[in-house]
Short mmCIF file of C-alpha atoms in Angstrom, two decimals:
data_model
loop_
_atom_site.label_atom_id
_atom_site.label_comp_id
_atom_site.label_asym_id
_atom_site.label_seq_id
_atom_site.Cartn_x
_atom_site.Cartn_y
_atom_site.Cartn_z
CA MET A 1 76.53 189.92 101.90
CA LYS A 2 74.28 185.51 100.98
CA SER A 3 76.02 185.56 98.14
CA ASP A 4 79.86 184.46 100.17
CA ARG A 5 78.09 183.79 102.68
CA LEU A 6 76.86 180.71 101.16
CA LEU A 7 80.34 179.97 98.96
CA SER A 8 81.71 179.66 102.50
CA VAL A 9 79.02 176.79 103.83
CA LEU A 10 80.07 175.23 100.70
CA LEU A 11 83.71 175.58 101.16
CA LEU A 12 83.80 174.49 104.67
CA LEU A 13 81.49 172.16 103.48
CA GLN A 14 84.44 170.90 100.70
CA THR A 15 86.64 170.81 103.63
CA ARG A 16 85.60 169.07 106.02
CA GLY A 17 83.03 166.80 104.88
CA THR A 18 79.50 166.40 107.15
CA VAL A 19 79.67 169.46 109.37
CA PRO A 20 76.86 170.43 112.91
CA ALA A 21 74.65 172.47 111.32
CA HIS A 22 75.41 174.39 114.52
CA GLU A 23 79.40 175.03 114.40
CA LEU A 24 78.00 175.87 110.65
CA ALA A 25 76.17 178.36 112.59
CA GLU A 26 79.15 179.70 115.26
CA ARG A 27 81.94 179.67 111.84
CA LEU A 28 79.80 181.99 110.26
CA GLU A 29 77.90 183.96 113.04
CA VAL A 30 74.18 183.49 112.01
CA SER A 31 71.41 181.06 112.83
CA VAL A 32 71.04 177.82 113.20
CA ARG A 33 68.12 178.17 110.85
CA THR A 34 69.75 180.92 108.79
CA ILE A 35 72.27 177.64 107.65
CA TYR A 36 69.50 175.11 106.73
CA ARG A 37 68.20 178.44 104.77
CA ASP A 38 71.28 178.41 103.06
CA VAL A 39 71.39 174.90 102.41
CA GLU A 40 68.61 175.09 100.50
CA ALA A 41 69.51 177.76 98.32
CA LEU A 42 72.49 176.05 97.27
CA SER A 43 70.46 172.37 96.77
CA ALA A 44 68.35 174.82 94.34
CA SER A 45 71.52 175.88 92.87
CA GLY A 46 72.42 172.77 91.37
CA VAL A 47 74.83 171.48 94.48
CA PRO A 48 74.15 167.84 95.71
CA VAL A 49 73.60 169.29 99.10
CA TYR A 50 71.92 167.36 102.45
CA ALA A 51 71.37 167.40 105.96
CA GLU A 52 70.94 164.56 108.11
CA ARG A 53 69.30 163.50 110.76
CA GLY A 54 70.37 162.37 114.11
CA ARG A 55 73.45 162.81 117.01
CA HIS A 56 75.84 162.41 114.10
CA GLY A 57 74.66 163.97 111.49
CA GLY A 58 75.16 167.29 110.01
CA ILE A 59 75.38 168.70 106.86
CA ALA A 60 76.79 167.51 104.13
CA LEU A 61 77.66 166.77 99.28
CA LEU A 62 77.61 164.11 97.69
CA PRO A 63 81.34 162.53 97.54
CA GLY A 64 82.87 162.98 94.86
CA TYR A 65 81.54 167.15 94.88
CA ARG A 66 84.65 169.41 94.90
CA THR A 67 84.78 173.26 93.45
CA ASP A 68 88.03 172.84 91.02
CA VAL A 69 90.03 175.05 91.73
CA THR A 70 93.85 173.74 92.92
CA GLY A 71 97.59 174.34 91.74
CA LEU A 72 99.18 175.84 95.46
CA THR A 73 101.96 173.78 96.52
CA ALA A 74 102.44 172.45 99.97
CA ASP A 75 105.30 174.93 101.15
CA GLU A 76 103.01 177.86 99.51
CA SER A 77 99.77 176.56 101.47
CA ARG A 78 102.32 176.70 104.54
CA ALA A 79 103.28 179.62 104.32
CA LEU A 80 99.18 181.44 104.36
CA PHE A 81 98.30 179.80 106.88
CA VAL A 82 101.63 181.67 108.68
CA LEU A 83 101.16 184.58 107.33
CA ALA A 84 97.58 184.56 109.15
CA ALA A 85 98.31 186.81 111.78
CA GLN A 86 95.93 188.26 113.35
CA GLY A 87 96.67 191.21 115.10
CA ALA A 88 96.67 193.92 111.67
CA HIS A 89 94.35 191.75 109.92
CA ALA A 90 91.47 193.32 113.00
CA ALA A 91 93.36 196.58 113.25
CA LEU A 92 92.47 196.73 109.43
CA GLY A 93 89.12 195.57 109.68
CA LEU A 94 89.63 192.26 107.94
CA ASP A 95 90.04 189.42 110.13
CA ALA A 96 86.20 188.21 108.62
CA ALA A 97 87.64 188.77 105.28
CA ILE A 98 91.05 186.98 106.16
CA GLY A 99 89.18 184.06 107.78
CA SER A 100 86.68 183.95 104.30
CA ALA A 101 90.35 183.36 102.05
CA LEU A 102 91.36 180.86 104.36
CA ARG A 103 88.57 178.91 104.29
CA LYS A 104 88.58 179.09 100.33
CA VAL A 105 92.65 178.94 99.66
CA MET A 106 91.92 175.53 101.78
CA ALA A 107 88.72 174.48 99.89
CA ALA A 108 91.56 175.32 96.62
CA LEU A 109 93.80 172.92 98.34
CA PRO A 110 94.73 169.58 96.31
CA ALA A 111 93.96 166.86 99.08
CA PRO A 112 97.66 166.02 99.83
CA HIS A 113 98.00 168.80 101.36
CA ARG A 114 95.21 169.99 103.21
CA PRO A 115 97.11 168.22 106.01
CA ALA A 116 100.18 169.58 105.97
CA ALA A 117 97.97 173.26 105.92
CA GLU A 118 95.54 172.20 108.79
CA LEU A 119 98.22 171.58 110.66
CA THR A 120 100.54 174.24 110.29
CA SER A 121 97.15 176.42 111.61
CA ARG A 122 97.09 174.83 114.53
CA ARG A 123 101.19 175.10 115.23
CA VAL A 124 102.60 178.28 114.12
CA LEU A 125 100.72 181.87 115.62
CA VAL A 126 101.92 184.55 114.62
CA ASP A 127 101.88 187.26 117.23
CA ALA A 128 102.50 190.46 115.76
CA THR A 129 101.93 192.08 119.58
CA ARG A 130 105.03 192.77 122.22
CA TRP A 131 104.72 191.61 126.33
CA THR A 132 104.89 195.55 127.53
CA ARG A 133 104.79 199.11 125.99
CA GLY A 134 106.92 201.58 126.24
CA PRO A 135 105.32 204.72 127.25
CA GLY A 136 102.64 205.62 124.70
CA ASP A 137 102.32 202.65 122.90
CA GLY A 138 98.90 201.26 123.53
CA LEU A 139 97.57 204.48 122.56
CA PRO A 140 93.85 204.27 120.26
CA VAL A 141 94.91 204.38 116.15
CA ASP A 142 91.69 206.50 116.31
CA HIS A 143 92.50 207.46 112.27
CA LEU A 144 94.29 204.01 110.85
CA GLY A 145 90.44 203.90 108.66
CA THR A 146 91.81 207.73 107.12
CA LEU A 147 95.40 206.79 106.17
CA GLN A 148 94.15 203.43 104.52
CA ASP A 149 91.83 205.42 102.80
CA ALA A 150 94.90 207.68 101.47
CA VAL A 151 97.29 205.53 100.46
CA PHE A 152 94.86 203.49 98.88
CA ALA A 153 93.75 206.01 97.35
CA ASP A 154 96.64 207.46 95.55
CA ARG A 155 95.41 210.92 97.41
CA ARG A 156 97.72 213.21 99.78
CA VAL A 157 97.11 213.79 103.76
CA CYS A 158 96.45 216.82 106.30
CA VAL A 159 97.21 214.63 109.17
CA GLY A 160 97.62 216.54 112.95
CA TYR A 161 101.32 214.95 114.76
CA VAL A 162 102.32 215.12 117.89
CA HIS A 163 105.96 214.15 118.53
CA SER A 164 107.96 212.42 121.16
CA GLY A 165 108.32 214.47 123.52
CA ALA A 166 106.59 217.67 122.36
CA GLU A 167 106.33 220.73 125.55
CA ASP A 168 102.46 220.47 124.68
CA PRO A 169 100.48 217.59 123.08
CA ASP A 170 97.91 219.15 123.06
CA GLU A 171 98.87 221.47 120.04
CA PRO A 172 99.95 218.58 117.11
CA ALA A 173 102.33 219.65 114.24
CA THR A 174 100.12 219.90 110.92
CA TYR A 175 101.62 218.72 108.15
CA THR A 176 100.48 218.00 104.10
CA LEU A 177 102.30 214.07 103.51
CA ASP A 178 102.37 212.17 100.36
CA PRO A 179 101.67 208.42 101.64
CA TYR A 180 103.54 205.09 100.38
CA GLY A 181 101.74 202.88 102.84
CA LEU A 182 101.31 201.58 106.34
CA VAL A 183 104.11 199.20 107.89
CA SER A 184 103.15 197.40 111.43
CA LYS A 185 105.70 196.49 113.87
CA ALA A 186 106.21 194.91 116.08
CA GLY A 187 102.23 195.90 117.06
CA VAL A 188 102.53 199.85 116.53
CA TRP A 189 101.38 200.60 113.03
CA TYR A 190 103.79 203.24 110.89
CA LEU A 191 102.64 206.58 108.34
CA VAL A 192 106.01 206.29 105.87
CA ALA A 193 105.81 209.19 104.21
CA ASP A 194 107.33 211.31 101.63
CA ARG A 195 106.73 215.89 103.57
CA GLY A 196 108.27 217.85 101.39
CA GLY A 197 110.06 215.18 99.26
CA GLU A 198 112.09 213.79 102.65
CA PRO A 199 110.72 210.20 103.33
CA ARG A 200 109.33 209.89 107.11
CA LEU A 201 107.79 208.14 109.72
CA PHE A 202 104.98 208.64 111.95
CA ARG A 203 104.00 206.59 113.99
CA ALA A 204 100.17 206.24 114.05
CA ASP A 205 99.11 206.32 117.25
CA ARG A 206 100.76 209.79 117.91
CA VAL A 207 97.87 211.20 114.50
CA ARG A 208 95.59 213.67 116.27
CA SER A 209 93.51 214.30 113.11
CA ALA A 210 93.10 213.38 109.58
CA ARG A 211 92.42 214.61 105.69
CA VAL A 212 92.24 213.22 102.86
CA LEU A 213 92.66 215.40 100.38
CA ASP A 214 91.09 215.56 96.91
CA GLU A 215 95.14 216.67 95.25
CA PRO A 216 96.93 212.99 94.02
CA VAL A 217 99.53 211.83 96.24
CA ARG A 218 102.83 213.47 95.14
CA ARG A 219 105.73 210.14 95.09
CA ARG A 220 108.99 209.95 94.04
CA ALA A 221 108.90 208.18 90.69
CA GLY A 222 110.09 204.36 90.89
CA VAL A 223 110.07 205.01 94.98
CA GLU A 224 107.72 202.23 96.15
CA LEU A 225 106.73 201.28 99.85
CA ALA A 226 109.36 198.83 100.46
CA ASP A 227 112.29 201.42 99.48
CA VAL A 228 111.47 204.16 101.40
CA TRP A 229 110.87 200.79 104.51
CA ALA A 230 114.09 200.10 104.43
CA VAL A 231 115.56 202.88 103.85
CA LEU A 232 113.43 204.47 107.34
CA LYS A 233 113.92 201.83 109.13
CA GLN A 234 118.22 201.29 109.03
CA ARG A 235 118.16 205.24 109.52
CA VAL A 236 116.14 204.16 112.99
CA GLU A 237 117.83 201.51 114.10
CA ARG A 238 121.39 203.16 113.93
CA ARG A 239 119.50 206.21 115.92
CA THR A 240 120.97 208.65 114.13
CA GLY A 241 120.31 212.25 115.98
CA GLY A 242 120.31 210.20 119.49
CA ILE A 243 121.92 211.00 122.20
CA GLU A 244 123.78 208.88 123.56
CA VAL A 245 123.27 207.82 127.45
CA THR A 246 125.04 206.57 130.29
CA ALA A 247 123.78 204.95 132.54
CA ARG A 248 124.02 201.75 136.02
CA VAL A 249 120.90 199.81 136.41
CA ARG A 250 120.75 197.79 139.66
CA ARG A 251 121.02 193.75 138.44
CA ASP A 252 117.82 193.03 139.65
CA ARG A 253 115.75 195.44 137.63
CA PHE A 254 118.53 194.67 135.18
CA GLY A 255 115.54 192.08 133.62
CA ARG A 256 113.02 194.35 133.45
CA PHE A 257 114.55 197.48 131.89
CA LEU A 258 115.95 195.56 129.57
CA ARG A 259 111.62 194.38 128.32
CA LEU A 260 110.68 198.24 128.78
CA HIS A 261 113.84 199.80 127.18
CA GLY A 262 115.68 196.70 125.84
CA GLY A 263 115.16 198.83 121.30
CA ALA A 264 117.47 201.62 122.97
CA LEU A 265 120.14 200.03 124.37
CA THR A 266 123.58 199.84 121.96
CA GLU A 267 125.67 198.21 124.42
CA VAL A 268 126.14 196.73 128.13
CA VAL A 269 129.43 197.56 128.83
CA VAL A 270 129.75 196.69 132.19
CA GLN A 271 128.10 194.27 135.34
CA GLU A 272 130.01 195.13 138.80
CA THR A 273 129.37 194.27 142.56
CA GLY A 274 129.89 196.61 145.14
CA ASP A 275 128.72 197.66 148.68
CA THR A 276 125.20 198.78 147.20
CA GLY A 277 125.33 195.84 145.38
CA GLU A 278 125.50 194.82 142.22
CA TRP A 279 124.62 197.33 138.82
CA VAL A 280 124.95 196.76 135.32
CA THR A 281 125.83 199.28 134.21
CA VAL A 282 124.29 200.02 129.62
CA ARG A 283 124.36 202.87 126.80
CA LEU A 284 121.13 203.99 125.13
CA VAL A 285 119.87 206.31 122.19
CA CYS A 286 117.73 208.83 123.62
CA GLU A 287 115.14 210.57 121.16
CA GLU A 288 116.42 213.87 123.27
CA THR A 289 116.91 215.32 126.92
CA ARG A 290 113.12 215.40 128.01
CA ALA A 291 112.52 211.50 126.15
CA ALA A 292 114.98 210.36 129.59
CA ARG A 293 112.98 210.77 131.74
CA VAL A 294 111.53 207.72 131.57
CA LEU A 295 113.87 206.12 133.11
CA LEU A 296 112.34 207.62 136.52
CA ALA A 297 110.82 205.33 136.33
CA PHE A 298 112.72 202.74 138.06
CA SER A 299 113.18 205.29 140.69
CA ASP A 300 117.18 205.26 142.97
CA ALA A 301 117.50 201.07 140.54
CA VAL A 302 118.73 203.40 137.71
CA GLU A 303 121.02 206.11 137.46
CA VAL A 304 122.27 208.00 134.93
CA LEU A 305 126.68 209.00 134.90
CA SER A 306 126.56 210.75 131.92
CA PRO A 307 126.20 213.22 129.76
CA PRO A 308 125.51 216.38 131.93
CA GLU A 309 122.43 217.48 130.39
CA VAL A 310 120.48 214.15 131.16
CA ARG A 311 121.43 214.31 134.26
CA GLU A 312 120.05 217.97 134.84
CA GLU A 313 116.94 217.26 132.86
CA LEU A 314 115.97 214.35 135.54
CA ALA A 315 117.06 216.40 138.72
CA ARG A 316 114.20 218.99 137.51
CA ALA A 317 112.41 216.40 136.61
CA ALA A 318 112.12 214.36 140.11
CA ALA A 319 112.43 218.61 141.68
CA ALA A 320 109.59 219.13 140.37
CA VAL A 321 108.07 216.19 141.90
CA SER A 322 108.95 216.62 144.60
CA SER A 323 107.65 220.42 145.35
CA LEU A 324 104.14 218.61 144.72
CA TYR A 325 104.90 216.18 147.51
CA GLU A 326 106.23 218.57 150.10
CA GLY A 327 104.57 220.67 153.43
CA PRO A 328 100.52 219.61 153.86
CA GLN A 329 97.87 218.21 151.35
#
């Protein structure tokens, strides 16, 4: 909207002083001609703005002019600029909004606090994404917008959901949920909701369909998103209901193993050296037997020692793959 852009121009000039027209155009993603039209509009509305021609010229406000919005402390301003993690805002379509908000915050700061806030934005970066991703991570989050609509409209939502290790990912389970909100955890979006009055966690990238219902949400009285998230997070970290697997990993592959499966690791038992090379024995938790199939990606660099049902599952999976390559093509 033009009004938002005019305010952004004003706040940038108030914060930066003289700014070349082409730089304003780049920051606001418009043409230089549009910037000059905006300057004329600001001037017509009584804002003392002018343009200086020449090599070192630009657009500026008369000295001493500023909007009178103050109140943030230096620590509060630093906290806001550290908070601006790009990944979450982009997923929700709010990147432009956070940039505009930070320009307003910078302009509103008392002059003594501005250098510290600007330095924070250049020296501290929050990147919520992981270096490497596990199986299923990075899938398109096609229905995040619909989930967001349900959350803010306080409506129930009907989803088609594929659980980890599902026999047929093309046949999702259908649930009617009462959402509390959305959580971004290390770059992965989760819907926190009640199903049948019980708290549940749903990965947004496993939602295959989503429809906001006309029914109002049925949240438990007095329960907030942070409360439900704390319970579910503790439940996941304790890995209740999972299968404890003991395996040994070749030492030269252990670093990569940690990057991929460190979140499931519960203990490093012992490091040993033998005729077959150095091994690290570990314990980790899998959601179910089939989930342990991801360990086959390490070929003979990972051997599951127990329990027997996981060894049998991996043997069946390896045999099925082997049969594909037996005999002529």
